[in-house]
Amino acid sequence: MASQRLVFWNWTDFKPDKTGYINAWNLDYDSLIGEWPEMAQVIGHGRIISHHAMPHERGVLLTFIVDY
């Protein structure tokens, strides 16, 4: 399985105090377990095949479709 990475680029007003901010998550299980253990447990060893980001009042809502 190829390694996947989710890259955030706050180019507008998702969080106004963070305009221009860039961040990335490695989405493979071993990387997630070290940085985001709760996310890793939910995704497990599945493969993320799609994702969506949507701004809302508290920041950005991320949704993932995982193939097992």
mmCIF file of N, CA, C and O in Angstrom:
data_model
loop_
_atom_site.group_PDB
_atom_site.id
_atom_site.type_symbol
_atom_site.label_atom_id
_atom_site.label_comp_id
_atom_site.label_asym_id
_atom_site.label_seq_id
_atom_site.Cartn_x
_atom_site.Cartn_y
_atom_site.Cartn_z
ATOM 1 N N MET A 1 0.842 -1.173 0.000
ATOM 2 C CA MET A 1 0.000 0.000 0.000
ATOM 3 C C MET A 1 0.891 1.241 0.000
ATOM 4 O O MET A 1 1.818 1.368 0.787
ATOM 5 N N ALA A 2 0.586 2.153 -0.890
ATOM 6 C CA ALA A 2 1.341 3.398 -0.956
ATOM 7 C C ALA A 2 0.983 4.282 0.238
ATOM 8 O O ALA A 2 -0.137 4.275 0.723
ATOM 9 N N SER A 3 1.952 5.018 0.697
ATOM 10 C CA SER A 3 1.720 5.934 1.807
ATOM 11 C C SER A 3 0.875 7.108 1.327
ATOM 12 O O SER A 3 1.078 7.627 0.233
ATOM 13 N N GLN A 4 -0.081 7.505 2.144
ATOM 14 C CA GLN A 4 -0.928 8.644 1.814
ATOM 15 C C GLN A 4 -0.655 9.773 2.785
ATOM 16 O O GLN A 4 -0.322 9.545 3.934
ATOM 17 N N ARG A 5 -0.830 10.983 2.321
ATOM 18 C CA ARG A 5 -0.628 12.154 3.163
ATOM 19 C C ARG A 5 -1.779 13.122 2.928
ATOM 20 O O ARG A 5 -2.168 13.373 1.802
ATOM 21 N N LEU A 6 -2.319 13.635 4.008
ATOM 22 C CA LEU A 6 -3.355 14.643 3.927
ATOM 23 C C LEU A 6 -2.708 15.979 4.217
ATOM 24 O O LEU A 6 -2.095 16.168 5.264
ATOM 25 N N VAL A 7 -2.791 16.913 3.266
ATOM 26 C CA VAL A 7 -2.153 18.213 3.406
ATOM 27 C C VAL A 7 -3.235 19.274 3.587
ATOM 28 O O VAL A 7 -4.191 19.328 2.827
ATOM 29 N N PHE A 8 -3.080 20.098 4.607
ATOM 30 C CA PHE A 8 -3.989 21.209 4.871
ATOM 31 C C PHE A 8 -3.312 22.495 4.440
ATOM 32 O O PHE A 8 -2.189 22.759 4.842
ATOM 33 N N TRP A 9 -3.994 23.272 3.680
ATOM 34 C CA TRP A 9 -3.492 24.600 3.335
ATOM 35 C C TRP A 9 -4.623 25.571 3.594
ATOM 36 O O TRP A 9 -5.641 25.565 2.914
ATOM 37 N N ASN A 10 -4.474 26.388 4.606
ATOM 38 C CA ASN A 10 -5.520 27.327 5.004
ATOM 39 C C ASN A 10 -5.392 28.590 4.158
ATOM 40 O O ASN A 10 -4.853 29.588 4.590
ATOM 41 N N TRP A 11 -5.911 28.509 2.937
ATOM 42 C CA TRP A 11 -5.733 29.615 2.008
ATOM 43 C C TRP A 11 -6.765 30.720 2.189
ATOM 44 O O TRP A 11 -6.595 31.796 1.672
ATOM 45 N N THR A 12 -7.838 30.460 2.923
ATOM 46 C CA THR A 12 -8.855 31.505 3.093
ATOM 47 C C THR A 12 -9.151 31.713 4.559
ATOM 48 O O THR A 12 -8.298 32.126 5.308
ATOM 49 N N ASP A 13 -10.357 31.414 4.976
ATOM 50 C CA ASP A 13 -10.756 31.764 6.334
ATOM 51 C C ASP A 13 -11.243 30.571 7.147
ATOM 52 O O ASP A 13 -12.122 30.707 7.982
ATOM 53 N N PHE A 14 -10.705 29.371 6.909
ATOM 54 C CA PHE A 14 -11.095 28.232 7.745
ATOM 55 C C PHE A 14 -10.887 28.602 9.211
ATOM 56 O O PHE A 14 -11.721 28.372 10.047
ATOM 57 N N LYS A 15 -9.737 29.141 9.507
ATOM 58 C CA LYS A 15 -9.446 29.680 10.838
ATOM 59 C C LYS A 15 -8.717 30.993 10.586
ATOM 60 O O LYS A 15 -7.533 30.983 10.267
ATOM 61 N N PRO A 16 -9.391 32.109 10.719
ATOM 62 C CA PRO A 16 -8.801 33.392 10.316
ATOM 63 C C PRO A 16 -7.434 33.696 10.902
ATOM 64 O O PRO A 16 -6.613 34.330 10.257
ATOM 65 N N ASP A 17 -7.150 33.224 12.116
ATOM 66 C CA ASP A 17 -5.847 33.508 12.709
ATOM 67 C C ASP A 17 -4.740 32.634 12.141
ATOM 68 O O ASP A 17 -3.581 32.790 12.496
ATOM 69 N N LYS A 18 -5.084 31.698 11.258
ATOM 70 C CA LYS A 18 -4.088 30.777 10.706
ATOM 71 C C LYS A 18 -3.966 30.889 9.194
ATOM 72 O O LYS A 18 -3.526 29.963 8.541
ATOM 73 N N THR A 19 -4.350 31.993 8.587
ATOM 74 C CA THR A 19 -4.277 32.149 7.139
ATOM 75 C C THR A 19 -2.849 31.903 6.649
ATOM 76 O O THR A 19 -1.899 32.427 7.203
ATOM 77 N N GLY A 20 -2.720 31.116 5.604
ATOM 78 C CA GLY A 20 -1.417 30.782 5.051
ATOM 79 C C GLY A 20 -0.753 29.595 5.716
ATOM 80 O O GLY A 20 0.294 29.141 5.293
ATOM 81 N N TYR A 21 -1.370 29.041 6.754
ATOM 82 C CA TYR A 21 -0.812 27.929 7.518
ATOM 83 C C TYR A 21 -0.875 26.627 6.714
ATOM 84 O O TYR A 21 -1.887 26.331 6.099
ATOM 85 N N ILE A 22 0.197 25.862 6.711
ATOM 86 C CA ILE A 22 0.246 24.568 6.014
ATOM 87 C C ILE A 22 0.621 23.488 7.017
ATOM 88 O O ILE A 22 1.521 23.666 7.839
ATOM 89 N N ASN A 23 -0.085 22.364 6.953
ATOM 90 C CA ASN A 23 0.208 21.225 7.821
ATOM 91 C C ASN A 23 -0.043 19.950 7.035
ATOM 92 O O ASN A 23 -0.780 19.964 6.052
ATOM 93 N N ALA A 24 0.561 18.857 7.435
ATOM 94 C CA ALA A 24 0.366 17.585 6.744
ATOM 95 C C ALA A 24 0.332 16.449 7.755
ATOM 96 O O ALA A 24 1.035 16.494 8.765
ATOM 97 N N TRP A 25 -0.520 15.473 7.481
ATOM 98 C CA TRP A 25 -0.568 14.238 8.270
ATOM 99 C C TRP A 25 -0.199 13.083 7.364
ATOM 100 O O TRP A 25 -0.735 12.962 6.257
ATOM 101 N N ASN A 26 0.713 12.233 7.804
ATOM 102 C CA ASN A 26 0.921 10.963 7.128
ATOM 103 C C ASN A 26 -0.212 10.053 7.566
ATOM 104 O O ASN A 26 -0.469 9.918 8.757
ATOM 105 N N LEU A 27 -0.889 9.451 6.604
ATOM 106 C CA LEU A 27 -2.087 8.679 6.912
ATOM 107 C C LEU A 27 -1.857 7.182 7.046
ATOM 108 O O LEU A 27 -2.801 6.424 7.209
ATOM 109 N N ASP A 28 -0.601 6.745 7.005
ATOM 110 C CA ASP A 28 -0.352 5.326 7.250
ATOM 111 C C ASP A 28 -0.461 5.064 8.750
ATOM 112 O O ASP A 28 -0.247 5.946 9.577
ATOM 113 N N TYR A 29 -0.822 3.860 9.109
ATOM 114 C CA TYR A 29 -1.119 3.502 10.494
ATOM 115 C C TYR A 29 0.044 3.811 11.444
ATOM 116 O O TYR A 29 -0.152 4.386 12.502
ATOM 117 N N ASP A 30 1.255 3.427 11.063
ATOM 118 C CA ASP A 30 2.410 3.612 11.950
ATOM 119 C C ASP A 30 2.674 5.084 12.261
ATOM 120 O O ASP A 30 3.055 5.429 13.377
ATOM 121 N N SER A 31 2.478 5.953 11.279
ATOM 122 C CA SER A 31 2.662 7.389 11.524
ATOM 123 C C SER A 31 1.531 7.957 12.376
ATOM 124 O O SER A 31 1.765 8.737 13.292
ATOM 125 N N LEU A 32 0.305 7.546 12.066
ATOM 126 C CA LEU A 32 -0.838 8.053 12.820
ATOM 127 C C LEU A 32 -0.796 7.637 14.285
ATOM 128 O O LEU A 32 -1.141 8.416 15.167
ATOM 129 N N ILE A 33 -0.396 6.413 14.563
ATOM 130 C CA ILE A 33 -0.409 5.925 15.950
ATOM 131 C C ILE A 33 0.512 6.764 16.823
ATOM 132 O O ILE A 33 0.250 6.957 18.007
ATOM 133 N N GLY A 34 1.588 7.304 16.240
ATOM 134 C CA GLY A 34 2.500 8.147 17.003
ATOM 135 C C GLY A 34 1.979 9.558 17.233
ATOM 136 O O GLY A 34 2.205 10.142 18.279
ATOM 137 N N GLU A 35 1.274 10.112 16.228
ATOM 138 C CA GLU A 35 0.834 11.502 16.324
ATOM 139 C C GLU A 35 -0.644 11.648 16.674
ATOM 140 O O GLU A 35 -1.014 12.581 17.373
ATOM 141 N N TRP A 36 -1.483 10.786 16.173
ATOM 142 C CA TRP A 36 -2.934 10.874 16.371
ATOM 143 C C TRP A 36 -3.485 9.496 16.709
ATOM 144 O O TRP A 36 -4.173 8.864 15.911
ATOM 145 N N PRO A 37 -3.185 8.963 17.907
ATOM 146 C CA PRO A 37 -3.564 7.591 18.243
ATOM 147 C C PRO A 37 -5.057 7.315 18.139
ATOM 148 O O PRO A 37 -5.452 6.232 17.706
ATOM 149 N N GLU A 38 -5.895 8.285 18.495
ATOM 150 C CA GLU A 38 -7.340 8.050 18.395
ATOM 151 C C GLU A 38 -7.763 7.882 16.938
ATOM 152 O O GLU A 38 -8.584 7.029 16.612
ATOM 153 N N MET A 39 -7.196 8.688 16.046
ATOM 154 C CA MET A 39 -7.492 8.568 14.614
ATOM 155 C C MET A 39 -7.003 7.222 14.094
ATOM 156 O O MET A 39 -7.699 6.538 13.348
ATOM 157 N N ALA A 40 -5.811 6.807 14.507
ATOM 158 C CA ALA A 40 -5.262 5.523 14.059
ATOM 159 C C ALA A 40 -6.140 4.367 14.503
ATOM 160 O O ALA A 40 -6.376 3.430 13.742
ATOM 161 N N GLN A 41 -6.653 4.415 15.726
ATOM 162 C CA GLN A 41 -7.505 3.335 16.215
ATOM 163 C C GLN A 41 -8.797 3.242 15.432
ATOM 164 O O GLN A 41 -9.284 2.151 15.145
ATOM 165 N N VAL A 42 -9.361 4.375 15.071
ATOM 166 C CA VAL A 42 -10.614 4.364 14.312
ATOM 167 C C VAL A 42 -10.386 3.868 12.887
ATOM 168 O O VAL A 42 -11.156 3.061 12.367
ATOM 169 N N ILE A 43 -9.315 4.347 12.237
ATOM 170 C CA ILE A 43 -9.033 3.942 10.865
ATOM 171 C C ILE A 43 -8.492 2.520 10.828
ATOM 172 O O ILE A 43 -8.753 1.767 9.896
ATOM 173 N N GLY A 44 -7.761 2.119 11.870
ATOM 174 C CA GLY A 44 -7.170 0.788 11.898
ATOM 175 C C GLY A 44 -6.137 0.646 10.799
ATOM 176 O O GLY A 44 -5.417 1.580 10.475
ATOM 177 N N HIS A 45 -6.089 -0.535 10.200
ATOM 178 C CA HIS A 45 -5.134 -0.786 9.118
ATOM 179 C C HIS A 45 -5.813 -0.677 7.762
ATOM 180 O O HIS A 45 -5.304 -1.177 6.766
ATOM 181 N N GLY A 46 -6.973 -0.020 7.729
ATOM 182 C CA GLY A 46 -7.673 0.194 6.468
ATOM 183 C C GLY A 46 -6.944 1.208 5.596
ATOM 184 O O GLY A 46 -6.013 1.881 6.032
ATOM 185 N N ARG A 47 -7.395 1.314 4.375
ATOM 186 C CA ARG A 47 -6.791 2.252 3.416
ATOM 187 C C ARG A 47 -7.781 3.380 3.165
ATOM 188 O O ARG A 47 -8.928 3.142 2.797
ATOM 189 N N ILE A 48 -7.343 4.613 3.369
ATOM 190 C CA ILE A 48 -8.191 5.769 3.103
ATOM 191 C C ILE A 48 -8.264 5.942 1.594
ATOM 192 O O ILE A 48 -7.249 6.135 0.930
ATOM 193 N N ILE A 49 -9.487 5.828 1.053
ATOM 194 C CA ILE A 49 -9.631 5.940 -0.400
ATOM 195 C C ILE A 49 -10.185 7.293 -0.827
ATOM 196 O O ILE A 49 -10.118 7.651 -1.992
ATOM 197 N N SER A 50 -10.741 8.038 0.117
ATOM 198 C CA SER A 50 -11.271 9.356 -0.203
ATOM 199 C C SER A 50 -11.368 10.178 1.077
ATOM 200 O O SER A 50 -11.511 9.619 2.160
ATOM 201 N N HIS A 51 -11.302 11.481 0.923
ATOM 202 C CA HIS A 51 -11.492 12.358 2.071
ATOM 203 C C HIS A 51 -12.148 13.653 1.607
ATOM 204 O O HIS A 51 -12.170 13.971 0.419
ATOM 205 N N HIS A 52 -12.699 14.368 2.554
ATOM 206 C CA HIS A 52 -13.365 15.631 2.257
ATOM 207 C C HIS A 52 -13.133 16.583 3.428
ATOM 208 O O HIS A 52 -13.171 16.158 4.581
ATOM 209 N N ALA A 53 -12.890 17.834 3.136
ATOM 210 C CA ALA A 53 -12.725 18.854 4.173
ATOM 211 C C ALA A 53 -13.778 19.936 3.964
ATOM 212 O O ALA A 53 -13.982 20.391 2.845
ATOM 213 N N MET A 54 -14.428 20.305 5.052
ATOM 214 C CA MET A 54 -15.481 21.312 4.971
ATOM 215 C C MET A 54 -15.356 22.273 6.147
ATOM 216 O O MET A 54 -15.289 21.838 7.297
ATOM 217 N N PRO A 55 -15.305 23.577 5.874
ATOM 218 C CA PRO A 55 -15.214 24.531 6.984
ATOM 219 C C PRO A 55 -16.514 24.566 7.783
ATOM 220 O O PRO A 55 -17.598 24.398 7.226
ATOM 221 N N HIS A 56 -16.397 24.739 9.079
ATOM 222 C CA HIS A 56 -17.563 24.944 9.922
ATOM 223 C C HIS A 56 -17.156 25.817 11.098
ATOM 224 O O HIS A 56 -16.013 26.245 11.200
ATOM 225 N N GLU A 57 -18.075 26.088 11.979
ATOM 226 C CA GLU A 57 -17.860 27.100 13.017
ATOM 227 C C GLU A 57 -16.672 26.846 13.936
ATOM 228 O O GLU A 57 -16.118 27.774 14.498
ATOM 229 N N ARG A 58 -16.249 25.615 14.116
ATOM 230 C CA ARG A 58 -15.127 25.319 15.015
ATOM 231 C C ARG A 58 -13.831 25.034 14.289
ATOM 232 O O ARG A 58 -12.862 24.613 14.896
ATOM 233 N N GLY A 59 -13.791 25.162 12.986
ATOM 234 C CA GLY A 59 -12.571 24.883 12.240
ATOM 235 C C GLY A 59 -12.881 24.169 10.951
ATOM 236 O O GLY A 59 -13.656 24.658 10.147
ATOM 237 N N VAL A 60 -12.312 22.987 10.769
ATOM 238 C CA VAL A 60 -12.512 22.215 9.547
ATOM 239 C C VAL A 60 -12.978 20.816 9.928
ATOM 240 O O VAL A 60 -12.374 20.162 10.783
ATOM 241 N N LEU A 61 -14.059 20.366 9.307
ATOM 242 C CA LEU A 61 -14.556 19.009 9.516
ATOM 243 C C LEU A 61 -13.967 18.126 8.434
ATOM 244 O O LEU A 61 -14.139 18.379 7.241
ATOM 245 N N LEU A 62 -13.222 17.099 8.837
ATOM 246 C CA LEU A 62 -12.619 16.158 7.899
ATOM 247 C C LEU A 62 -13.397 14.850 7.950
ATOM 248 O O LEU A 62 -13.666 14.333 9.035
ATOM 249 N N THR A 63 -13.737 14.312 6.792
ATOM 250 C CA THR A 63 -14.374 12.997 6.718
ATOM 251 C C THR A 63 -13.536 12.112 5.812
ATOM 252 O O THR A 63 -12.934 12.586 4.838
ATOM 253 N N PHE A 64 -13.485 10.827 6.128
ATOM 254 C CA PHE A 64 -12.685 9.870 5.387
ATOM 255 C C PHE A 64 -13.533 8.672 5.002
ATOM 256 O O PHE A 64 -14.367 8.224 5.791
ATOM 257 N N ILE A 65 -13.301 8.115 3.814
ATOM 258 C CA ILE A 65 -13.866 6.828 3.422
ATOM 259 C C ILE A 65 -12.705 5.839 3.483
ATOM 260 O O ILE A 65 -11.669 6.047 2.865
ATOM 261 N N VAL A 66 -12.905 4.778 4.268
ATOM 262 C CA VAL A 66 -11.830 3.811 4.512
ATOM 263 C C VAL A 66 -12.220 2.458 3.938
ATOM 264 O O VAL A 66 -13.325 1.956 4.185
ATOM 265 N N ASP A 67 -11.341 1.848 3.163
ATOM 266 C CA ASP A 67 -11.547 0.538 2.568
ATOM 267 C C ASP A 67 -10.794 -0.501 3.398
ATOM 268 O O ASP A 67 -9.602 -0.340 3.655
ATOM 269 N N TYR A 68 -11.484 -1.545 3.824
ATOM 270 C CA TYR A 68 -10.853 -2.608 4.620
ATOM 271 C C TYR A 68 -10.646 -3.850 3.814
ATOM 272 O O TYR A 68 -11.432 -4.277 3.071
#
